[in-house]
Amino acid sequence: MLGALCLAALVLLSLVARPAQAAPVVADTVLLENPDGVWDDEFNPKAMEAAFGANWETQKFADVQADDATGGLFAPHVRLIWIEGSDESTSEAKAFVTDHEAALKAFVARGGGLFINSATNQELTIDYDGRSVGRSSDAFTDEAVATDPSHPIFKGPATPNATTFTGGSFAHGGVTGPDLRTLLQGVESSEIVLAEYASGSGKVIIGSMTAVEYQVPEDAAKSLRVNILSYLVAPPPSPPSPTPTVDATKPILKLTGLPKKCVDGGFRFRVKVSDPGGVGLVRVKLGGKLLRKVDAKGKTTRIVKVQISDKKLERPGKYRVKVIARDLAGNVSRKGSAFKVCG
């Protein structure tokens, strides 16, 4: 009995001590946020769905598989990572970025899109790649304006759009760092509240925007969030079109049936034209006069039957037949042959 109890205790201990298995990543786009989300936000998942259909998933900072490239957050198929560190979740987002900064940089360098947003309620900053987002004091932005209204995120694909936003507040804190392209800036606070920069083949957008439920006009704020995601995951460039092969091969001509001895009257002969790229026009001349003109209509082989009547052979002597063949690429072959009319 005692042995059975000890065995049961050991089994229980092993189950308790077993670490939780990290959550694999299946979709190509990932929203990373706290289990409870941020504030009362309901739109972040809807923004992912609007931008990517069913090809997205939500993961939690503490659970996501982020140490193994195969099947994890940094697997080759992943194209976008959205790190949401707003409200009271800034410390978790900050720790995640710090722990995985090298992997995030490599992800962007190979062409991934990274969106770090943190309208924090904590006096913290998230530091990534020499840039920061957060606040160290009561820095709030109620009105923000687009510094470049022509930027794609203010155009679509989601509509309606706006280039001026207000809110209570629209943003908490700001974005700082080198080589930033400012996208949205506070009117009174002068804080940069949305900015981007390129790294390797990918793009990074960093913002301090609150949830869309706190922003006006709300419909345009929702479009902005969707357009940011769509912009970061632009379609991959189409492979270059193969250089067309230049057809420089001339048609092959073969004449059969021309008499080897002198003739006393009319006769028939045959012209065979071959070209792998397609035969165009075939002309057959007697002397300088056209006997036949045939459109081969792109066939790779065309046989032309030619008749020379008695009326064409008005006098004894030597006559010359000339064939001119042109293929569809414009290459031309010429071939001639002679025969005699008996005296």
Tab-separated table of C-alpha atoms in Angstrom:
chain	number	residue	atom	x	y	z
A	1	MET	CA	0.000	0.000	0.000
A	2	LEU	CA	2.791	2.373	0.908
A	3	GLY	CA	4.542	1.573	-2.377
A	4	ALA	CA	1.390	2.361	-4.343
A	5	LEU	CA	1.023	5.725	-2.578
A	6	CYS	CA	4.650	6.625	-3.308
A	7	LEU	CA	4.205	5.751	-6.984
A	8	ALA	CA	1.055	7.867	-7.210
A	9	ALA	CA	2.879	10.763	-5.560
A	10	LEU	CA	5.731	10.528	-8.041
A	11	VAL	CA	3.330	10.501	-11.008
A	12	LEU	CA	1.509	13.555	-9.619
A	13	LEU	CA	4.791	15.360	-9.029
A	14	SER	CA	5.929	14.714	-12.605
A	15	LEU	CA	2.639	16.068	-13.973
A	16	VAL	CA	2.901	19.216	-11.865
A	17	ALA	CA	6.554	19.771	-12.748
A	18	ARG	CA	6.041	19.252	-16.504
A	19	PRO	CA	6.346	22.643	-18.261
A	20	ALA	CA	3.482	23.891	-20.442
A	21	GLN	CA	4.003	23.200	-24.103
A	22	ALA	CA	4.553	26.330	-26.195
A	23	ALA	CA	1.776	27.159	-28.643
A	24	PRO	CA	2.833	26.571	-32.270
A	25	VAL	CA	2.070	29.150	-34.939
A	26	VAL	CA	0.034	27.979	-37.922
A	27	ALA	CA	-1.160	31.184	-39.604
A	28	ASP	CA	1.011	33.610	-41.572
A	29	THR	CA	0.052	36.650	-39.481
A	30	VAL	CA	0.056	36.859	-35.674
A	31	LEU	CA	-1.399	39.252	-33.077
A	32	LEU	CA	0.537	39.081	-29.806
A	33	GLU	CA	-1.238	40.536	-26.777
A	34	ASN	CA	-2.200	39.850	-23.160
A	35	PRO	CA	-4.797	37.142	-22.431
A	36	ASP	CA	-7.344	39.831	-21.491
A	37	GLY	CA	-6.541	42.090	-24.430
A	38	VAL	CA	-6.236	45.860	-23.905
A	39	TRP	CA	-8.893	47.985	-22.216
A	40	ASP	CA	-12.248	46.866	-23.606
A	41	ASP	CA	-10.943	46.586	-27.151
A	42	GLU	CA	-12.944	44.388	-29.482
A	43	PHE	CA	-11.515	45.554	-32.797
A	44	ASN	CA	-7.931	44.290	-32.920
A	45	PRO	CA	-9.001	40.748	-33.904
A	46	LYS	CA	-11.493	42.206	-36.383
A	47	ALA	CA	-8.696	44.276	-37.954
A	48	MET	CA	-6.649	41.119	-38.462
A	49	GLU	CA	-9.641	39.370	-40.019
A	50	ALA	CA	-10.363	42.335	-42.297
A	51	ALA	CA	-6.756	42.428	-43.510
A	52	PHE	CA	-6.007	38.699	-43.763
A	53	GLY	CA	-9.292	36.777	-43.797
A	54	ALA	CA	-8.821	33.506	-41.927
A	55	ASN	CA	-5.024	33.512	-42.230
A	56	TRP	CA	-4.270	35.004	-38.785
A	57	GLU	CA	-4.193	33.999	-35.148
A	58	THR	CA	-3.864	35.481	-31.657
A	59	GLN	CA	-1.016	34.389	-29.393
A	60	LYS	CA	-0.059	35.312	-25.840
A	61	PHE	CA	3.357	36.608	-24.822
A	62	ALA	CA	3.865	33.858	-22.260
A	63	ASP	CA	2.652	30.961	-24.419
A	64	VAL	CA	3.782	31.468	-28.003
A	65	GLN	CA	6.486	29.199	-29.379
A	66	ALA	CA	9.239	31.709	-30.090
A	67	ASP	CA	12.486	29.796	-29.658
A	68	ASP	CA	12.197	27.347	-32.533
A	69	ALA	CA	12.006	28.557	-36.135
A	70	THR	CA	10.156	25.412	-37.189
A	71	GLY	CA	6.464	25.922	-36.491
A	72	GLY	CA	7.092	28.904	-34.224
A	73	LEU	CA	6.595	32.642	-34.372
A	74	PHE	CA	9.694	33.061	-36.515
A	75	ALA	CA	8.954	30.212	-38.919
A	76	PRO	CA	9.571	31.048	-42.590
A	77	HIS	CA	5.849	31.202	-43.393
A	78	VAL	CA	5.116	34.008	-40.869
A	79	ARG	CA	4.830	37.372	-42.623
A	80	LEU	CA	3.522	39.742	-39.940
A	81	ILE	CA	3.853	40.085	-36.165
A	82	TRP	CA	1.731	42.638	-34.281
A	83	ILE	CA	2.942	43.244	-30.727
A	84	GLU	CA	0.266	45.079	-28.713
A	85	GLY	CA	1.634	46.515	-25.471
A	86	SER	CA	-1.062	49.047	-24.598
A	87	ASP	CA	-2.921	49.598	-21.328
A	88	GLU	CA	-1.390	47.523	-18.500
A	89	SER	CA	0.347	44.991	-20.767
A	90	THR	CA	3.440	47.077	-21.536
A	91	SER	CA	5.710	45.159	-19.151
A	92	GLU	CA	4.884	41.816	-20.821
A	93	ALA	CA	5.397	43.284	-24.303
A	94	LYS	CA	8.639	44.954	-23.216
A	95	ALA	CA	9.991	41.697	-21.790
A	96	PHE	CA	9.048	39.787	-24.930
A	97	VAL	CA	10.738	42.299	-27.243
A	98	THR	CA	13.852	42.363	-25.077
A	99	ASP	CA	14.094	38.570	-24.968
A	100	HIS	CA	13.510	38.099	-28.705
A	101	GLU	CA	14.972	41.268	-30.208
A	102	ALA	CA	17.577	39.451	-32.308
A	103	ALA	CA	14.948	37.080	-33.746
A	104	LEU	CA	12.600	39.988	-34.477
A	105	LYS	CA	15.361	41.851	-36.321
A	106	ALA	CA	16.122	38.768	-38.419
A	107	PHE	CA	12.408	38.341	-39.135
A	108	VAL	CA	12.139	41.901	-40.466
A	109	ALA	CA	15.400	41.668	-42.384
A	110	ARG	CA	14.098	38.686	-44.375
A	111	GLY	CA	10.986	40.625	-45.398
A	112	GLY	CA	8.593	40.379	-42.436
A	113	GLY	CA	6.306	43.177	-41.284
A	114	LEU	CA	6.485	44.203	-37.606
A	115	PHE	CA	3.902	46.414	-35.873
A	116	ILE	CA	4.694	47.461	-32.292
A	117	ASN	CA	1.922	49.511	-30.693
A	118	SER	CA	1.918	50.631	-27.064
A	119	ALA	CA	-0.402	53.268	-25.647
A	120	THR	CA	0.783	52.426	-22.172
A	121	ASN	CA	-0.790	53.229	-18.817
A	122	GLN	CA	2.564	52.483	-17.210
A	123	GLU	CA	5.622	54.695	-17.135
A	124	LEU	CA	7.549	52.296	-19.344
A	125	THR	CA	9.100	52.261	-22.777
A	126	ILE	CA	9.470	49.379	-25.192
A	127	ASP	CA	12.905	49.551	-26.763
A	128	TYR	CA	13.582	47.867	-30.095
A	129	ASP	CA	16.399	48.268	-32.621
A	130	GLY	CA	17.453	51.661	-31.241
A	131	ARG	CA	13.875	53.007	-31.249
A	132	SER	CA	11.485	53.432	-28.325
A	133	VAL	CA	7.773	53.787	-27.718
A	134	GLY	CA	6.228	54.712	-24.373
A	135	ARG	CA	6.193	57.516	-21.849
A	136	SER	CA	8.035	58.632	-18.776
A	137	SER	CA	5.477	61.267	-17.767
A	138	ASP	CA	1.851	62.259	-18.375
A	139	ALA	CA	2.344	62.690	-22.128
A	140	PHE	CA	-1.033	62.282	-23.842
A	141	THR	CA	-2.092	63.248	-27.354
A	142	ASP	CA	-5.716	64.181	-27.961
A	143	GLU	CA	-5.358	65.290	-31.608
A	144	ALA	CA	-3.022	63.857	-34.232
A	145	VAL	CA	-2.556	64.719	-37.879
A	146	ALA	CA	-1.001	62.844	-40.784
A	147	THR	CA	2.354	64.301	-41.775
A	148	ASP	CA	2.107	62.677	-45.228
A	149	PRO	CA	-1.557	62.323	-46.275
A	150	SER	CA	-0.484	60.526	-49.458
A	151	HIS	CA	0.928	57.561	-47.515
A	152	PRO	CA	-0.842	54.257	-48.377
A	153	ILE	CA	-2.187	53.747	-44.828
A	154	PHE	CA	-4.355	56.853	-45.272
A	155	LYS	CA	-5.675	55.654	-48.637
A	156	GLY	CA	-6.832	52.044	-48.313
A	157	PRO	CA	-7.688	49.316	-48.925
A	158	ALA	CA	-10.097	49.863	-46.018
A	159	THR	CA	-12.346	52.917	-46.092
A	160	PRO	CA	-13.468	55.489	-44.947
A	161	ASN	CA	-10.185	57.273	-44.310
A	162	ALA	CA	-9.076	60.400	-42.470
A	163	THR	CA	-5.858	62.330	-41.927
A	164	THR	CA	-6.834	64.063	-38.669
A	165	PHE	CA	-7.900	62.166	-35.549
A	166	THR	CA	-8.981	63.153	-32.065
A	167	GLY	CA	-9.685	61.113	-28.975
A	168	GLY	CA	-9.632	60.895	-25.278
A	169	SER	CA	-6.805	60.178	-25.712
A	170	PHE	CA	-5.754	59.254	-29.258
A	171	ALA	CA	-2.288	58.264	-28.022
A	172	HIS	CA	-0.265	57.800	-24.828
A	173	GLY	CA	3.375	58.777	-25.078
A	174	GLY	CA	5.371	58.804	-28.292
A	175	VAL	CA	7.897	57.198	-30.606
A	176	THR	CA	11.558	58.199	-30.707
A	177	GLY	CA	14.648	57.011	-32.522
A	178	PRO	CA	16.797	57.475	-35.632
A	179	ASP	CA	15.727	57.357	-39.292
A	180	LEU	CA	12.007	57.367	-38.541
A	181	ARG	CA	9.456	58.424	-41.134
A	182	THR	CA	6.750	60.202	-39.142
A	183	LEU	CA	3.221	59.154	-40.094
A	184	LEU	CA	1.074	60.744	-37.359
A	185	GLN	CA	2.083	63.543	-34.984
A	186	GLY	CA	0.335	65.238	-32.087
A	187	VAL	CA	-0.976	68.738	-32.835
A	188	GLU	CA	-0.434	70.167	-29.338
A	189	SER	CA	1.847	67.536	-27.821
A	190	SER	CA	4.184	67.386	-30.880
A	191	GLU	CA	4.700	63.707	-29.998
A	192	ILE	CA	5.356	61.333	-32.857
A	193	VAL	CA	2.567	58.806	-32.317
A	194	LEU	CA	3.062	56.670	-35.429
A	195	ALA	CA	6.244	56.168	-37.453
A	196	GLU	CA	7.901	53.659	-39.744
A	197	TYR	CA	11.300	52.640	-41.001
A	198	ALA	CA	12.667	49.979	-43.326
A	199	SER	CA	15.131	47.290	-42.326
A	200	GLY	CA	16.520	44.776	-44.772
A	201	SER	CA	13.635	43.579	-46.942
A	202	GLY	CA	10.967	44.316	-44.317
A	203	LYS	CA	9.197	47.214	-42.659
A	204	VAL	CA	8.537	48.257	-39.060
A	205	ILE	CA	5.729	50.521	-37.843
A	206	ILE	CA	5.815	51.724	-34.237
A	207	GLY	CA	2.895	53.530	-32.609
A	208	SER	CA	1.481	54.724	-29.303
A	209	MET	CA	-2.180	54.705	-30.365
A	210	THR	CA	-5.004	53.803	-28.012
A	211	ALA	CA	-7.776	51.368	-28.979
A	212	VAL	CA	-10.028	52.543	-31.819
A	213	GLU	CA	-12.957	52.734	-29.378
A	214	TYR	CA	-11.280	55.859	-27.912
A	215	GLN	CA	-10.612	57.522	-31.297
A	216	VAL	CA	-12.666	59.839	-33.513
A	217	PRO	CA	-13.745	59.374	-36.271
A	218	GLU	CA	-13.979	55.749	-35.172
A	219	ASP	CA	-14.725	54.294	-38.628
A	220	ALA	CA	-11.627	55.958	-40.076
A	221	ALA	CA	-9.574	54.836	-37.060
A	222	LYS	CA	-10.655	51.258	-37.776
A	223	SER	CA	-9.653	51.659	-41.432
A	224	LEU	CA	-6.283	53.030	-40.331
A	225	ARG	CA	-5.588	49.935	-38.219
A	226	VAL	CA	-6.540	47.603	-41.105
A	227	ASN	CA	-4.507	49.616	-43.601
A	228	ILE	CA	-1.412	49.503	-41.394
A	229	LEU	CA	-1.600	45.715	-41.342
A	230	SER	CA	-2.214	45.493	-45.090
A	231	TYR	CA	0.677	47.862	-45.797
A	232	LEU	CA	3.111	45.838	-43.698
A	233	VAL	CA	2.219	42.655	-45.567
A	234	ALA	CA	2.341	43.892	-49.115
A	235	PRO	CA	2.054	41.107	-51.689
A	236	PRO	CA	5.412	39.533	-52.425
A	237	PRO	CA	7.002	40.834	-55.609
A	238	SER	CA	6.171	38.867	-58.713
A	239	PRO	CA	9.083	36.906	-60.096
A	240	PRO	CA	10.646	38.608	-63.094
A	241	SER	CA	9.223	37.526	-66.383
A	242	PRO	CA	11.600	35.222	-68.217
A	243	THR	CA	13.488	36.885	-71.007
A	244	PRO	CA	11.821	35.799	-74.215
A	245	THR	CA	13.948	33.566	-76.366
A	246	VAL	CA	14.851	35.256	-79.615
A	247	ASP	CA	13.973	33.096	-82.608
A	248	ALA	CA	16.875	33.553	-84.983
A	249	THR	CA	16.476	30.242	-86.820
A	250	LYS	CA	15.629	30.561	-90.487
A	251	PRO	CA	13.038	28.295	-92.115
A	252	ILE	CA	14.318	25.109	-93.772
A	253	LEU	CA	13.517	24.844	-97.473
A	254	LYS	CA	13.416	21.719	-99.620
A	255	LEU	CA	12.444	21.590	-103.290
A	256	THR	CA	11.507	18.251	-104.888
A	257	GLY	CA	10.224	17.296	-108.333
A	258	LEU	CA	12.155	19.816	-110.380
A	259	PRO	CA	13.299	18.129	-113.635
A	260	LYS	CA	16.918	17.169	-113.970
A	261	LYS	CA	16.633	16.901	-117.755
A	262	CYS	CA	15.104	19.343	-120.172
A	263	VAL	CA	11.318	19.400	-120.399
A	264	ASP	CA	9.008	19.897	-123.381
A	265	GLY	CA	6.030	21.229	-121.418
A	266	GLY	CA	4.539	22.066	-118.060
A	267	PHE	CA	5.121	20.097	-114.852
A	268	ARG	CA	4.585	20.104	-111.107
A	269	PHE	CA	7.063	20.321	-108.238
A	270	ARG	CA	6.808	20.597	-104.479
A	271	VAL	CA	8.196	22.985	-101.852
A	272	LYS	CA	8.484	21.867	-98.210
A	273	VAL	CA	9.036	24.565	-95.558
A	274	SER	CA	9.785	23.713	-91.905
A	275	ASP	CA	10.239	26.009	-88.905
A	276	PRO	CA	9.782	25.124	-85.192
A	277	GLY	CA	8.498	28.617	-84.416
A	278	GLY	CA	5.866	28.562	-87.144
A	279	VAL	CA	5.952	29.308	-90.855
A	280	GLY	CA	4.544	32.579	-92.116
A	281	LEU	CA	4.482	33.356	-95.829
A	282	VAL	CA	5.872	31.310	-98.714
A	283	ARG	CA	6.415	32.853	-102.166
A	284	VAL	CA	7.409	30.925	-105.297
A	285	LYS	CA	8.677	32.827	-108.321
A	286	LEU	CA	9.582	31.854	-111.851
A	287	GLY	CA	12.185	34.302	-112.955
A	288	GLY	CA	10.824	37.549	-111.538
A	289	LYS	CA	7.139	36.582	-111.748
A	290	LEU	CA	5.154	35.306	-108.773
A	291	LEU	CA	3.760	31.790	-109.237
A	292	ARG	CA	2.261	31.170	-105.784
A	293	LYS	CA	1.851	32.987	-102.486
A	294	VAL	CA	0.784	30.883	-99.482
A	295	ASP	CA	0.023	31.852	-95.875
A	296	ALA	CA	1.212	28.892	-93.773
A	297	LYS	CA	-0.777	30.188	-90.724
A	298	GLY	CA	1.935	29.346	-88.213
A	299	LYS	CA	2.205	25.640	-88.967
A	300	THR	CA	5.597	24.150	-88.243
A	301	THR	CA	5.597	22.378	-91.625
A	302	ARG	CA	3.922	23.529	-94.833
A	303	ILE	CA	3.991	21.779	-98.199
A	304	VAL	CA	3.292	23.967	-101.219
A	305	LYS	CA	2.479	22.351	-104.561
A	306	VAL	CA	3.441	24.412	-107.573
A	307	GLN	CA	2.384	23.972	-111.173
A	308	ILE	CA	4.260	25.461	-114.101
A	309	SER	CA	2.055	25.554	-117.187
A	310	ASP	CA	3.094	25.388	-120.825
A	311	LYS	CA	2.189	29.040	-121.183
A	312	LYS	CA	4.963	29.969	-118.741
A	313	LEU	CA	7.558	28.200	-120.897
A	314	GLU	CA	7.397	30.288	-124.076
A	315	ARG	CA	10.876	29.614	-125.360
A	316	PRO	CA	13.616	27.008	-125.025
A	317	GLY	CA	16.414	27.708	-122.586
A	318	LYS	CA	17.240	27.938	-118.913
A	319	TYR	CA	14.642	28.965	-116.332
A	320	ARG	CA	15.169	29.668	-112.657
A	321	VAL	CA	12.763	28.955	-109.783
A	322	LYS	CA	13.146	30.987	-106.575
A	323	VAL	CA	11.467	30.281	-103.241
A	324	ILE	CA	11.274	32.847	-100.413
A	325	ALA	CA	9.985	31.684	-97.000
A	326	ARG	CA	9.430	33.876	-93.942
A	327	ASP	CA	8.711	32.519	-90.437
A	328	LEU	CA	6.567	34.166	-87.745
A	329	ALA	CA	9.650	35.756	-86.143
A	330	GLY	CA	10.579	37.456	-89.405
A	331	ASN	CA	13.499	35.239	-90.364
A	332	VAL	CA	13.800	34.699	-94.138
A	333	SER	CA	15.240	31.827	-96.183
A	334	ARG	CA	15.781	31.837	-99.933
A	335	LYS	CA	16.466	28.932	-102.208
A	336	GLY	CA	16.735	28.683	-105.998
A	337	SER	CA	16.952	25.954	-108.581
A	338	ALA	CA	17.130	25.893	-112.367
A	339	PHE	CA	15.716	23.690	-115.141
A	340	LYS	CA	15.841	23.695	-118.946
A	341	VAL	CA	13.185	23.740	-121.636
A	342	CYS	CA	14.179	21.609	-124.613
A	343	GLY	CA	14.908	23.333	-127.884
